[in-house]
Amino acid sequence: MDTAVKKPQKHFKLKMPGAFTILFFLTIIAVLLTWIIPAGSYSKIQYSNNRIEMMLPDGNKKSLPATQKTLDRLHVQINVEQFKSGAITSPVSVPNTYQKMKQHPAGFMDIFEGMVQGTMQAVDIMIFIFVLGGLIGVVRASGAFESGLMALTKKTKGHEFVLIFMVSVLLILGGTLCGIEEEAVAFYPILVPIFIAMGYDSIISIGSIFLASSIGTTFSTINPFSVVIASNAAGTTFTQGLAGRIIGLIVAAIFVISYLYLYAKKIKANPKVSYTYEDHKAFTRMWWIESGDELDQTFSLKKKIILILFAAAFPIMIWGVMAKKWAFPNMASMFLIITIIIMFLICFGKNGLGEKKVVDAFTAGASSLVGVSLIIGLARGINLILNNGYISDTILYGSSKLVSSMNGPLFIIMMMFIFFVLGFIVPSSSGLAVLAMPIMAPLADTVHMPRHIIVTAYQFGQYAMLFLAPTGLVMATLQMLDVKYSHWVRFVWPVVVFVLVFGGGLLVTEVLLN
């Protein structure tokens, strides 16, 4: 008999670089590309003083009438009212005007100056993100999120899936309205013990929180970290295509909740069919809370008011953008007003947190989004280097030639899969938006489709990847609940297929309708 003792094998995990590292190396690559890719430029148009100002590649300018006839003659497929209303402020490339130019290679210092200048250019968006993060931090400190959810558990006894349904709907709305993803981690300590008591597994816990919030961001309607930033970078407005995104969100929500229901029903009938059954004992030990623990929190009138104020911020933002033409500073100011009101509510009165804790909660919420904000600035620095080297338009020109023989539907499907691949490299939605949109969005002009469809393709493509990408939030979530990556992939792959197939169908429909 072989009595040799087998030595334990060492397993080495390949660690993927983070978004900052990726963007840093992309900045270096951008500098190198200015030496390799030929310089060139399209003519650009911009609205100023009731005229269309056209900047030619050689530096000369033309002043043209601000009419739809002018845009049609230039083959710019944008409504002139978008220029006049201030919805589009960025220069727009004019199709079929590309010209080669003298090379403008970047230097060593441009790597760092581009990062700094890009961050300075993104200051308005960054401030808005800080204020929004502070608002989320204050609401979380108030306990309103947790108490509202706990109040639901008392009304769902015997109807356990009702809680999963309500949590999923809440997180889907949070994802589509304000991009709640990292913030959703706060729900695990509250909800996971409840799900265990109901007889559910770790997959249901992740599905109703991470998967639900991510499907909301996949079909973002007014998410400032995704569709708003991407639309701004694309030279359009996030209100364009809103109706189509709402329809897509409803269908996607029905699909995901139905998928969760079928899985929950299956494991309630037979726990052994759970994808994570082999780890269920360890999972239960990790998250089980004894009945004596304080799991019962009062959903007071004050907390109800806080949630109402928090929810009201988003329709007010839509009204401000659509009716008052608000920009990021205006939206940040409005969110700050609501934040201060909530801070006063939780600072004073019975069980008030006090001034220091309230301010600390705002600071912690804002600081949690510093990384997202800096990524926006770093990504803009890459665009700045490419633009100053006059190679961005060369890339656009080459891409337009590549897809020139494609019809609209094939073109947009190709764009979605391009963003699917890019989602692995740059898992930040805001980072990829400002990195890729100024390059990709003008391609819509060359194939005569609205730019907002490119924004939608970016959402579907990137987030289909982020359900799987180890570079994104999924690995931190799986680690938190001690779930194997293979088990998660087994559960989530049908959702990925749904996003690509259904999302691709929506994109083709939008192209055909436009």
Coordinates of C-alpha atoms in Angstrom, one line a residue:
M1 CA 0.0 0.0 0.0
D2 CA 1.3 3.4 -0.9
T3 CA 1.9 5.3 2.3
A4 CA 3.6 8.3 0.8
V5 CA 2.3 11.6 2.2
K6 CA 1.2 13.9 -0.5
K7 CA 2.4 17.4 -0.2
P8 CA -0.3 20.0 -0.3
Q9 CA -0.2 21.9 -3.6
K10 CA 0.2 25.6 -3.6
H11 CA -2.3 27.5 -5.6
F12 CA -1.3 30.9 -6.9
K13 CA -4.0 33.4 -7.5
L14 CA -3.5 35.9 -10.3
K15 CA -4.3 39.3 -9.1
M16 CA -5.8 41.6 -11.6
P17 CA -4.7 45.3 -11.5
G18 CA -7.2 47.8 -10.3
A19 CA -8.8 50.6 -12.2
F20 CA -6.2 53.2 -11.2
T21 CA -3.3 51.0 -12.3
I22 CA -5.1 50.2 -15.6
L23 CA -5.8 53.9 -16.3
F24 CA -2.2 54.8 -15.4
F25 CA -0.8 52.3 -17.9
L26 CA -3.4 53.4 -20.5
T27 CA -2.1 57.0 -20.0
I28 CA 1.4 55.8 -20.8
I29 CA 0.1 53.9 -23.8
A30 CA -1.8 57.0 -24.9
V31 CA 1.5 59.0 -24.9
L32 CA 3.2 56.3 -26.9
L33 CA 0.4 56.2 -29.4
T34 CA 0.9 59.9 -30.1
W35 CA 4.3 58.9 -31.6
I36 CA 2.9 56.0 -33.6
I37 CA -0.5 56.9 -34.9
P38 CA -0.6 59.6 -37.6
A39 CA -2.1 63.0 -36.4
G40 CA -5.3 64.2 -38.0
S41 CA -8.5 66.0 -37.3
Y42 CA -12.1 66.4 -38.2
S43 CA -13.7 69.8 -38.5
K44 CA -15.6 70.6 -35.3
I45 CA -18.7 72.6 -34.7
Q46 CA -19.9 74.3 -31.5
Y47 CA -22.8 76.6 -30.8
S48 CA -21.8 80.2 -29.7
N49 CA -23.6 83.5 -29.8
N50 CA -26.6 82.2 -31.8
R51 CA -24.2 80.9 -34.5
I52 CA -22.6 77.5 -35.4
E53 CA -18.9 78.1 -35.2
M54 CA -16.9 75.6 -37.3
M55 CA -13.2 75.0 -36.5
L56 CA -11.3 73.6 -39.5
P57 CA -8.4 71.1 -39.1
D58 CA -5.9 73.9 -40.3
G59 CA -7.1 76.2 -37.4
N60 CA -9.3 78.5 -39.4
K61 CA -12.9 79.2 -38.3
K62 CA -16.2 79.6 -40.1
S63 CA -19.3 81.1 -38.7
L64 CA -22.5 79.5 -40.0
P65 CA -26.3 80.0 -39.3
A66 CA -27.6 78.1 -36.4
T67 CA -30.3 76.2 -38.4
Q68 CA -31.2 72.6 -39.0
K69 CA -30.5 73.2 -42.6
T70 CA -26.8 73.9 -41.7
L71 CA -26.5 70.7 -39.7
D72 CA -28.2 68.7 -42.5
R73 CA -25.8 70.1 -45.0
L74 CA -22.9 69.1 -42.8
H75 CA -24.4 65.6 -42.3
V76 CA -24.5 66.1 -38.5
Q77 CA -27.5 64.0 -37.4
I78 CA -28.4 66.2 -34.3
N79 CA -31.4 68.4 -33.7
V80 CA -30.3 72.0 -33.7
E81 CA -32.4 72.6 -30.6
Q82 CA -30.0 70.5 -28.6
F83 CA -27.3 73.1 -29.4
K84 CA -29.6 76.1 -28.7
S85 CA -30.9 74.7 -25.5
G86 CA -27.4 74.1 -24.1
A87 CA -27.9 70.4 -23.9
I88 CA -24.8 69.9 -26.1
T89 CA -21.8 72.0 -25.2
S90 CA -18.9 69.8 -26.4
P91 CA -17.5 70.3 -29.9
V92 CA -19.0 67.8 -32.4
S93 CA -17.0 66.2 -35.2
V94 CA -18.3 66.8 -38.7
P95 CA -18.4 63.6 -40.8
N96 CA -16.3 63.4 -44.0
T97 CA -14.0 66.3 -43.0
Y98 CA -11.0 64.3 -41.7
Q99 CA -7.5 65.6 -42.7
K100 CA -4.0 64.5 -41.9
M101 CA -1.9 66.9 -39.8
K102 CA 1.7 67.3 -38.7
Q103 CA 2.7 64.9 -35.9
H104 CA 2.2 66.2 -32.3
P105 CA 3.9 63.6 -30.1
A106 CA 3.4 63.8 -26.3
G107 CA 6.4 63.9 -23.9
F108 CA 7.2 62.2 -20.5
M109 CA 5.7 65.1 -18.4
D110 CA 2.5 64.8 -20.4
I111 CA 1.8 61.6 -18.6
F112 CA 1.4 63.4 -15.3
E113 CA 0.2 66.8 -16.6
G114 CA -2.6 65.0 -18.5
M115 CA -3.7 63.2 -15.3
V116 CA -3.8 66.5 -13.4
Q117 CA -5.5 68.5 -16.2
G118 CA -8.0 65.8 -16.8
T119 CA -9.0 65.8 -13.1
M120 CA -9.3 69.6 -13.1
Q121 CA -11.6 69.4 -16.1
A122 CA -13.9 66.9 -14.3
V123 CA -14.3 69.0 -11.2
D124 CA -18.0 69.8 -11.7
I125 CA -18.9 66.1 -12.0
M126 CA -16.6 65.2 -9.1
I127 CA -18.3 67.7 -6.8
F128 CA -21.7 66.3 -7.7
I129 CA -20.5 62.7 -7.0
F130 CA -19.1 63.8 -3.6
V131 CA -22.4 65.4 -2.6
L132 CA -24.4 62.4 -3.7
G133 CA -22.1 60.1 -1.8
G134 CA -22.5 62.3 1.3
L135 CA -26.3 62.0 1.0
I136 CA -26.2 58.2 0.8
G137 CA -23.9 58.2 3.8
V138 CA -26.2 60.3 5.9
V139 CA -29.3 58.3 5.0
R140 CA -27.4 55.1 5.9
A141 CA -26.4 56.6 9.3
S142 CA -30.0 57.4 10.1
G143 CA -30.9 53.7 9.9
A144 CA -33.8 54.5 7.6
F145 CA -32.7 52.0 5.0
E146 CA -32.4 49.1 7.5
S147 CA -35.5 50.0 9.5
G148 CA -37.6 50.3 6.4
L149 CA -36.5 46.9 5.2
M150 CA -37.0 45.4 8.7
A151 CA -40.5 46.7 8.9
L152 CA -41.2 44.6 5.8
T153 CA -40.2 41.4 7.4
K154 CA -43.1 41.5 9.8
K155 CA -45.5 41.7 7.0
T156 CA -44.0 38.8 4.9
K157 CA -44.3 35.9 7.3
G158 CA -45.6 32.9 5.3
H159 CA -44.9 34.9 2.1
E160 CA -41.1 34.9 2.3
F161 CA -40.4 35.7 -1.3
V162 CA -42.3 39.0 -0.9
L163 CA -39.2 40.3 1.0
I164 CA -36.9 39.2 -1.8
F165 CA -39.2 40.9 -4.2
M166 CA -39.3 44.2 -2.3
V167 CA -35.5 44.2 -1.7
S168 CA -34.9 43.4 -5.4
V169 CA -37.2 46.2 -6.6
L170 CA -35.6 48.7 -4.1
L171 CA -32.1 47.8 -5.3
I172 CA -33.1 47.8 -9.0
L173 CA -34.5 51.3 -8.5
G174 CA -31.3 52.3 -6.6
G175 CA -29.2 51.0 -9.4
T176 CA -31.1 52.8 -12.2
L177 CA -31.6 56.1 -10.3
C178 CA -28.2 56.6 -8.5
G179 CA -26.0 53.7 -9.3
I180 CA -26.1 52.0 -5.9
E181 CA -23.5 49.2 -6.1
E182 CA -20.7 49.5 -3.6
E183 CA -23.2 51.1 -1.2
A184 CA -25.4 48.0 -1.4
V185 CA -22.7 46.1 0.6
A186 CA -24.3 47.8 3.7
F187 CA -27.5 45.6 3.2
Y188 CA -25.8 42.3 3.7
P189 CA -25.4 42.4 7.5
I190 CA -29.1 43.3 7.7
L191 CA -30.6 41.0 5.1
V192 CA -28.5 37.9 5.0
P193 CA -29.5 36.7 8.5
I194 CA -33.2 37.1 7.5
F195 CA -32.7 35.2 4.3
I196 CA -31.0 32.4 6.3
A197 CA -34.0 32.3 8.7
M198 CA -36.3 32.0 5.7
G199 CA -34.4 29.0 4.4
Y200 CA -32.6 30.6 1.5
D201 CA -28.9 30.4 0.5
S202 CA -26.0 32.7 -0.3
I203 CA -26.9 32.9 -4.0
I204 CA -30.3 34.4 -3.1
S205 CA -28.6 36.9 -0.9
I206 CA -26.2 38.0 -3.6
G207 CA -29.0 37.8 -6.3
S208 CA -31.4 40.1 -4.5
I209 CA -28.8 42.7 -3.6
F210 CA -25.8 42.6 -6.0
L211 CA -27.6 41.2 -9.0
A212 CA -30.7 43.4 -8.6
S213 CA -28.7 46.6 -8.2
S214 CA -26.5 45.7 -11.1
I215 CA -29.4 45.0 -13.4
G216 CA -30.7 48.4 -12.4
T217 CA -27.4 50.0 -13.4
T218 CA -27.3 47.9 -16.6
F219 CA -30.6 49.5 -17.6
S220 CA -29.8 52.9 -16.1
T221 CA -32.4 55.6 -16.6
I222 CA -31.0 58.6 -14.7
N223 CA -27.9 57.0 -13.0
P224 CA -25.4 59.9 -12.7
F225 CA -22.5 57.5 -12.6
S226 CA -23.4 55.8 -15.9
V227 CA -25.9 57.3 -18.3
V228 CA -25.6 60.9 -17.2
I229 CA -21.8 61.0 -17.4
A230 CA -21.8 58.9 -20.6
S231 CA -24.3 61.2 -22.3
N232 CA -22.4 64.3 -21.3
A233 CA -19.2 62.8 -22.7
A234 CA -21.0 61.8 -25.8
G235 CA -22.2 65.3 -26.5
T236 CA -25.9 64.5 -25.9
T237 CA -28.3 64.5 -23.0
F238 CA -29.4 61.6 -20.8
T239 CA -33.1 62.4 -21.4
Q240 CA -32.6 61.2 -25.0
G241 CA -33.7 57.6 -25.2
L242 CA -35.1 57.6 -21.7
A243 CA -38.4 56.0 -22.7
G244 CA -36.6 53.1 -24.3
R245 CA -34.4 52.6 -21.3
I246 CA -37.5 52.6 -19.0
I247 CA -39.2 49.9 -21.1
G248 CA -36.0 47.9 -21.0
L249 CA -35.7 48.3 -17.3
I250 CA -39.2 47.0 -16.7
V251 CA -38.6 43.9 -18.8
A252 CA -35.2 43.2 -17.2
A253 CA -36.7 43.6 -13.7
I254 CA -39.4 41.1 -14.5
F255 CA -36.8 38.7 -15.9
V256 CA -34.4 38.9 -12.9
I257 CA -37.2 38.7 -10.3
S258 CA -38.8 35.8 -12.0
Y259 CA -35.3 34.1 -12.2
L260 CA -34.8 34.7 -8.5
Y261 CA -38.3 33.3 -7.8
L262 CA -37.8 30.1 -9.7
Y263 CA -34.4 29.5 -8.0
A264 CA -35.8 30.4 -4.5
K265 CA -38.8 28.0 -5.1
K266 CA -36.5 25.2 -6.1
I267 CA -34.2 25.4 -3.1
K268 CA -37.1 25.8 -0.7
A269 CA -38.5 22.5 -2.0
N270 CA -35.0 20.8 -1.9
P271 CA -32.1 22.7 -0.2
K272 CA -29.6 20.2 -1.7
V273 CA -30.1 21.7 -5.3
S274 CA -28.6 24.9 -4.1
Y275 CA -25.6 25.8 -6.2
T276 CA -23.7 26.6 -2.9
Y277 CA -25.1 23.7 -0.8
E278 CA -21.6 22.3 -0.1
D279 CA -20.8 25.5 1.7
H280 CA -24.2 26.1 3.4
K281 CA -23.0 25.1 6.9
A282 CA -20.1 27.5 6.9
F283 CA -22.3 30.2 5.4
T284 CA -25.0 29.7 8.1
R285 CA -22.4 29.8 11.0
M286 CA -21.0 33.0 9.6
W287 CA -24.2 35.0 9.3
W288 CA -26.7 33.4 11.7
I289 CA -28.1 35.8 14.3
E290 CA -29.6 34.5 17.6
S291 CA -33.2 35.5 18.3
G292 CA -32.0 37.6 21.2
D293 CA -30.0 39.9 18.9
E294 CA -31.4 43.3 18.2
L295 CA -32.8 42.7 14.8
D296 CA -36.0 44.6 15.5
Q297 CA -35.7 48.2 14.6
T298 CA -38.6 50.7 14.7
F299 CA -39.6 52.2 11.4
S300 CA -40.4 55.7 12.9
L301 CA -42.1 58.6 11.2
K302 CA -38.7 60.4 11.1
K303 CA -37.2 57.5 9.1
K304 CA -40.1 57.4 6.8
I305 CA -39.7 61.2 6.1
I306 CA -35.9 60.6 5.5
L307 CA -36.6 57.9 2.9
I308 CA -39.3 60.1 1.2
L309 CA -36.8 63.1 1.0
F310 CA -34.1 60.8 -0.4
A311 CA -36.4 59.3 -3.0
A312 CA -37.7 62.8 -3.9
A313 CA -34.2 64.0 -4.9
F314 CA -34.3 62.0 -8.1
P315 CA -37.6 63.2 -9.7
I316 CA -36.5 66.7 -8.8
M317 CA -33.3 66.2 -10.6
I318 CA -35.2 65.0 -13.7
W319 CA -37.4 68.1 -13.6
G320 CA -34.4 70.4 -13.1
V321 CA -32.5 68.9 -16.1
M322 CA -35.5 68.8 -18.4
A323 CA -37.4 72.0 -17.4
K324 CA -34.6 74.2 -16.0
K325 CA -31.6 72.9 -18.0
W326 CA -29.6 72.1 -14.8
A327 CA -26.0 71.2 -15.1
F328 CA -23.9 69.2 -12.6
P329 CA -23.4 72.3 -10.2
N330 CA -27.2 72.8 -10.1
M331 CA -27.9 69.2 -9.4
A332 CA -25.2 69.1 -6.7
S333 CA -26.7 72.1 -5.0
M334 CA -30.2 70.5 -5.0
F335 CA -28.8 67.3 -3.5
L336 CA -26.9 69.3 -0.9
I337 CA -30.1 71.0 0.2
I338 CA -31.9 67.7 0.8
T339 CA -28.8 66.3 2.5
I340 CA -28.7 69.2 5.0
I341 CA -32.4 68.8 5.8
I342 CA -31.8 65.1 6.5
M343 CA -28.7 65.9 8.6
F344 CA -30.8 68.3 10.8
L345 CA -33.5 65.6 11.2
I346 CA -31.1 63.0 12.5
C347 CA -28.9 65.4 14.4
F348 CA -31.5 66.6 16.9
G349 CA -34.5 65.2 18.7
K350 CA -34.9 61.9 20.4
N351 CA -32.0 59.5 19.7
G352 CA -30.3 62.2 17.7
L353 CA -26.8 61.4 16.5
G354 CA -25.3 64.7 17.3
E355 CA -23.4 67.1 15.0
K356 CA -20.1 65.2 14.9
K357 CA -21.6 61.8 13.9
V358 CA -23.8 63.4 11.3
V359 CA -20.9 65.3 9.7
D360 CA -18.7 62.2 9.9
A361 CA -21.4 60.2 8.1
F362 CA -21.5 62.8 5.3
T363 CA -17.7 62.8 5.1
A364 CA -17.6 59.0 5.1
G365 CA -20.2 58.8 2.3
A366 CA -18.4 61.3 0.2
S367 CA -15.0 59.8 0.8
S368 CA -16.3 56.4 -0.3
L369 CA -16.7 57.8 -3.8
V370 CA -13.3 59.5 -4.0
G371 CA -12.0 56.6 -6.1
V372 CA -14.9 56.9 -8.6
S373 CA -14.3 60.7 -8.9
L374 CA -10.6 60.4 -9.4
I375 CA -11.1 57.7 -12.1
I376 CA -13.2 60.2 -14.0
G377 CA -10.4 62.7 -13.9
L378 CA -7.7 60.2 -14.9
A379 CA -9.7 58.9 -17.8
R380 CA -10.3 62.4 -19.0
G381 CA -6.5 62.9 -18.8
I382 CA -6.1 60.0 -21.3
N383 CA -8.6 61.7 -23.6
L384 CA -6.7 65.0 -23.2
I385 CA -3.5 63.4 -24.3
L386 CA -5.1 61.7 -27.3
N387 CA -6.8 65.0 -28.3
N388 CA -3.7 67.1 -27.9
G389 CA -1.8 64.6 -30.0
Y390 CA -4.5 64.9 -32.7
I391 CA -4.8 61.1 -32.8
S392 CA -8.3 60.7 -31.4
D393 CA -9.8 61.7 -34.7
T394 CA -7.5 59.4 -36.5
I395 CA -8.8 56.5 -34.4
L396 CA -12.3 57.7 -35.1
Y397 CA -11.5 57.9 -38.8
G398 CA -10.1 54.4 -38.9
S399 CA -13.0 53.0 -36.9
S400 CA -15.5 54.6 -39.2
K401 CA -13.8 53.1 -42.2
L402 CA -13.9 49.7 -40.5
V403 CA -17.6 49.8 -40.0
S404 CA -18.5 51.8 -43.0
S405 CA -19.8 48.7 -44.9
M406 CA -21.9 47.6 -41.9
N407 CA -25.6 48.5 -41.7
G408 CA -27.0 50.1 -38.6
P409 CA -28.1 47.0 -36.7
L410 CA -24.7 45.2 -37.3
F411 CA -22.8 48.3 -36.3
I412 CA -24.6 48.8 -33.0
I413 CA -24.3 45.1 -32.1
M414 CA -20.5 45.3 -32.8
M415 CA -20.4 48.4 -30.5
M416 CA -22.1 46.5 -27.7
F417 CA -19.5 43.7 -27.9
I418 CA -16.7 46.2 -28.0
F419 CA -17.9 47.7 -24.7
F420 CA -18.4 44.1 -23.4
V421 CA -14.6 43.5 -23.8
L422 CA -13.7 47.0 -22.5
G423 CA -15.8 46.3 -19.4
F424 CA -13.2 43.8 -18.3
I425 CA -10.3 46.2 -18.8
V426 CA -12.0 49.2 -17.2
P427 CA -14.7 48.0 -14.8
S428 CA -15.7 51.5 -13.6
S429 CA -18.9 52.7 -15.4
S430 CA -17.9 56.3 -15.1
G431 CA -14.3 55.6 -15.9
L432 CA -15.2 53.8 -19.1
A433 CA -17.8 56.4 -20.0
V434 CA -15.4 59.3 -20.0
L435 CA -12.6 57.2 -21.5
A436 CA -14.5 55.7 -24.4
M437 CA -17.5 57.9 -25.1
P438 CA -15.7 60.8 -26.7
I439 CA -14.1 58.4 -29.1
M440 CA -17.0 56.1 -29.8
A441 CA -20.0 58.5 -29.8
P442 CA -18.9 60.4 -32.9
L443 CA -19.0 57.1 -34.8
A444 CA -22.8 57.4 -34.6
D445 CA -22.6 60.5 -36.7
T446 CA -20.8 58.6 -39.5
V447 CA -23.5 55.9 -39.6
H448 CA -26.3 58.4 -39.2
M449 CA -27.8 57.4 -35.9
P450 CA -28.4 59.3 -32.7
R451 CA -25.6 59.3 -30.2
H452 CA -27.7 58.2 -27.3
I453 CA -27.9 54.7 -28.9
I454 CA -24.1 54.4 -28.5
V455 CA -24.6 55.3 -24.8
T456 CA -27.2 52.5 -24.4
A457 CA -24.8 50.1 -26.2
Y458 CA -22.1 51.1 -23.7
Q459 CA -24.4 50.3 -20.7
F460 CA -25.5 46.9 -22.0
G461 CA -22.0 45.8 -23.1
Q462 CA -20.1 46.9 -20.0
Y463 CA -22.5 45.6 -17.4
A464 CA -23.0 42.3 -19.1
M465 CA -19.3 41.9 -18.5
L466 CA -19.4 43.3 -14.9
F467 CA -21.7 40.4 -13.8
L468 CA -18.6 38.2 -14.4
A469 CA -15.5 40.4 -14.4
P470 CA -13.1 39.6 -11.5
T471 CA -11.9 43.2 -11.9
G472 CA -15.2 44.6 -10.7
L473 CA -17.3 44.5 -7.5
V474 CA -18.3 40.8 -7.9
M475 CA -15.2 39.4 -6.4
A476 CA -15.5 41.5 -3.2
T477 CA -19.1 40.5 -2.9
L478 CA -18.3 36.8 -3.3
Q479 CA -15.5 37.1 -0.8
M480 CA -17.8 38.8 1.7
L481 CA -20.3 35.9 1.6
D482 CA -17.6 33.2 1.0
V483 CA -19.1 32.1 -2.3
K484 CA -16.9 30.3 -4.9
Y485 CA -16.6 32.2 -8.2
S486 CA -17.5 29.0 -10.2
H487 CA -20.8 28.7 -8.3
W488 CA -21.6 32.4 -9.1
V489 CA -20.9 31.9 -12.8
R490 CA -23.2 28.9 -12.9
F491 CA -26.0 31.0 -11.5
V492 CA -25.4 34.3 -13.3
W493 CA -24.6 33.2 -16.9
P494 CA -28.3 33.1 -18.0
V495 CA -28.6 36.7 -16.9
V496 CA -25.5 37.7 -18.9
V497 CA -27.0 36.0 -22.0
F498 CA -30.3 37.8 -21.4
V499 CA -28.6 41.2 -21.2
L500 CA -26.7 40.6 -24.5
V501 CA -29.6 39.1 -26.4
F502 CA -32.4 41.3 -25.1
G503 CA -30.2 44.4 -25.0
G504 CA -29.0 43.7 -28.5
G505 CA -32.6 43.4 -29.6
L506 CA -33.5 46.8 -28.0
L507 CA -30.5 48.4 -29.7
V508 CA -31.5 47.1 -33.1
T509 CA -35.1 48.2 -32.6
E510 CA -33.9 51.7 -31.7
V511 CA -31.7 51.9 -34.7
L512 CA -34.5 50.8 -37.0
L513 CA -37.0 53.3 -35.4
N514 CA -34.5 56.2 -35.8

